[in-house]
Coordinates of C-alpha atoms in Angstrom, one line a residue:
M1 CA 21.2 9.0 18.2
E2 CA 18.6 11.0 20.0
T3 CA 18.2 14.6 20.7
E4 CA 15.4 16.1 22.9
R5 CA 13.1 16.3 20.3
L6 CA 14.6 13.7 17.0
R7 CA 15.9 10.7 15.9
L8 CA 18.9 10.4 13.5
R9 CA 19.2 6.9 12.0
R10 CA 20.6 5.9 8.4
F11 CA 19.3 6.5 5.3
T12 CA 17.8 3.1 4.1
G13 CA 17.0 2.3 0.4
D14 CA 13.3 2.3 1.1
D15 CA 14.1 6.5 1.4
V16 CA 13.6 7.7 -2.1
E17 CA 10.8 9.6 -2.5
Q18 CA 11.4 11.4 1.3
L19 CA 14.6 12.5 -0.1
A20 CA 13.3 13.5 -3.2
G21 CA 10.8 15.2 -1.7
L22 CA 12.9 17.1 -0.1
D23 CA 15.5 17.7 -2.7
S24 CA 12.4 18.9 -4.7
D25 CA 11.7 22.1 -3.2
P26 CA 13.6 24.7 -4.9
E27 CA 14.0 27.0 -1.6
V28 CA 15.3 24.1 -0.2
M29 CA 17.4 24.0 -2.7
R30 CA 18.1 27.7 -2.8
F31 CA 21.5 28.1 -2.1
L32 CA 22.7 24.2 -3.3
T33 CA 21.2 23.4 -6.8
G34 CA 19.2 26.5 -7.1
Q35 CA 17.0 24.1 -8.7
A36 CA 15.2 20.5 -7.5
T37 CA 17.0 16.7 -8.1
P38 CA 15.1 14.6 -10.2
P39 CA 14.3 12.4 -8.2
E40 CA 15.9 9.0 -10.8
E41 CA 19.1 11.1 -9.4
I42 CA 17.9 10.8 -5.8
A43 CA 17.5 6.2 -6.8
S44 CA 20.8 5.8 -8.8
V45 CA 23.4 8.5 -7.9
V46 CA 22.3 10.5 -3.8
L47 CA 21.2 7.7 -2.3
P48 CA 24.0 5.1 -3.5
A49 CA 26.5 7.5 -2.7
I50 CA 25.3 8.2 1.3
L51 CA 24.7 4.3 2.0
K52 CA 28.5 4.0 0.4
V53 CA 29.5 6.3 3.5
Y54 CA 28.5 4.4 5.9
D55 CA 30.3 1.3 4.8
E56 CA 33.8 3.0 4.4
H57 CA 33.6 5.6 7.5
P58 CA 32.3 4.0 10.1
G59 CA 30.4 6.7 12.4
L60 CA 29.8 9.1 9.0
G61 CA 27.5 9.4 7.0
T62 CA 23.7 10.9 6.0
F63 CA 21.2 10.2 9.3
A64 CA 17.6 11.1 8.4
A65 CA 16.2 13.1 10.8
E66 CA 12.7 12.4 12.3
Q67 CA 10.7 14.3 15.1
K68 CA 10.0 12.2 17.6
S69 CA 6.9 13.2 18.7
D70 CA 5.4 11.7 15.9
G71 CA 8.0 10.5 13.1
A72 CA 7.7 12.9 10.3
F73 CA 10.6 13.0 8.0
I74 CA 12.2 15.4 8.5
G75 CA 15.6 16.3 6.0
W76 CA 18.7 15.1 7.6
F77 CA 22.2 15.5 9.2
G78 CA 25.3 15.3 7.9
L79 CA 28.2 14.7 9.3
Q80 CA 30.7 13.7 5.9
P81 CA 34.6 12.8 6.2
T82 CA 36.9 15.5 4.8
A83 CA 40.9 15.3 2.6
A84 CA 41.6 16.7 6.7
P85 CA 43.4 14.5 9.4
A86 CA 40.7 13.5 11.7
T87 CA 38.9 16.6 10.5
V88 CA 34.1 16.0 9.7
D89 CA 31.8 18.4 8.2
V90 CA 29.3 18.7 9.6
G91 CA 25.9 20.0 7.5
Y92 CA 21.9 19.6 7.1
R93 CA 19.3 20.2 4.3
L94 CA 15.8 20.2 6.9
N95 CA 12.1 20.9 5.0
R96 CA 10.4 24.0 4.9
T97 CA 7.5 22.9 7.4
A98 CA 10.7 22.3 9.9
W99 CA 12.4 25.8 9.6
G100 CA 12.7 28.0 12.3
K101 CA 11.9 25.8 15.3
G102 CA 15.5 25.1 15.9
Y103 CA 15.7 21.9 14.9
A104 CA 18.7 22.5 12.5
T105 CA 20.4 23.4 16.0
E106 CA 19.6 20.8 17.3
G107 CA 20.9 18.8 14.8
T108 CA 23.9 19.7 15.0
K109 CA 25.3 20.0 17.8
A110 CA 24.6 16.4 18.2
L111 CA 27.1 15.4 15.6
I112 CA 29.6 18.1 16.8
D113 CA 29.2 16.3 20.3
K114 CA 29.7 12.7 17.7
A115 CA 32.5 13.6 15.8
F116 CA 34.3 14.0 19.7
G117 CA 33.3 12.3 21.9
E118 CA 32.4 9.5 20.6
L119 CA 34.7 9.2 17.1
G120 CA 37.9 10.7 18.4
M121 CA 37.6 14.0 15.4
E122 CA 39.4 16.8 16.4
R123 CA 38.3 19.5 14.5
V124 CA 35.0 19.8 12.6
V125 CA 33.9 22.1 9.6
A126 CA 30.7 23.5 8.0
D127 CA 30.3 25.7 5.1
T128 CA 27.7 27.7 2.8
M129 CA 27.1 30.6 0.5
A130 CA 27.8 33.9 2.4
V131 CA 24.8 35.0 1.5
N132 CA 23.1 32.7 3.4
H133 CA 22.7 34.7 6.3
R134 CA 20.5 31.9 8.5
S135 CA 22.4 29.0 8.2
R136 CA 25.4 31.0 8.7
A137 CA 23.5 31.8 11.9
V138 CA 22.4 28.5 13.0
M139 CA 26.5 26.8 12.3
R140 CA 27.4 30.2 15.8
R141 CA 23.9 28.9 17.7
S142 CA 26.2 25.6 16.9
G143 CA 29.5 26.9 18.9
L144 CA 31.3 27.4 15.0
R145 CA 33.3 30.2 15.1
F146 CA 33.7 32.0 11.6
V147 CA 37.3 30.9 9.8
R148 CA 37.4 32.1 6.1
I149 CA 35.9 33.7 3.0
F150 CA 36.4 32.0 0.5
H151 CA 35.6 32.0 -3.6
E152 CA 34.7 29.4 -5.9
H153 CA 34.8 29.1 -9.6
F154 CA 30.8 27.6 -10.9
D155 CA 30.5 27.4 -14.2
D156 CA 26.7 28.3 -13.7
P157 CA 26.5 30.2 -10.6
L158 CA 23.3 30.5 -8.1
P159 CA 22.9 34.2 -7.3
G160 CA 24.7 35.1 -4.1
T161 CA 27.5 33.3 -5.8
E162 CA 29.6 36.7 -6.5
F163 CA 29.8 37.1 -2.1
G164 CA 31.9 34.0 -2.3
E165 CA 31.6 30.7 1.1
V166 CA 31.4 30.6 4.4
E167 CA 33.8 28.6 6.7
Y168 CA 33.3 28.0 10.0
A169 CA 34.9 25.3 12.1
I170 CA 35.3 24.6 16.1
D171 CA 38.6 22.3 16.7
R172 CA 38.1 20.0 19.9
R173 CA 39.0 22.1 23.0
T174 CA 37.0 24.7 22.3
W175 CA 34.4 22.5 22.8
E176 CA 35.5 20.6 25.2
A177 CA 36.5 24.1 27.6
G178 CA 32.2 24.5 26.3
R179 CA 31.0 21.6 28.0
R180 CA 32.7 22.9 31.0
A181 CA 31.6 26.1 31.1

């Protein structure tokens, strides 16, 4: 899949180093786990789980994001299955060098379009920590709308967890109306 500036492709077994580099930045992981993911966990757990989704859920998964201009890996975008019928979850994780350039919105919009236009989904959802204002802004710019605040229990909560998680979503009808506007 391609956007104006990005190429999204499936991950392969050769991408451990890129994923490990991404997940080693404490700022990238700030609202996720709060710490780096060990490279051995990327190789033995994270990447195999990513590859498994491709087989089990055609068209869905986590896709490596590369700049079209130079092929540089900047992170990933995901379109994941959920327990709800015809509903997928959209998300992303980008290197700090890619922040503030509109890539998160560009990639998220492309996956929302894929979900409705190509995969026939009825709803796209996304969530983040309530205090993650930059990701919330990406969700809004991508066409997703605030749905709710909810609270989950974490054994080792991150700072800001006490303010809860937020869910954003868009349904097919709203997406179609936006495309006609």
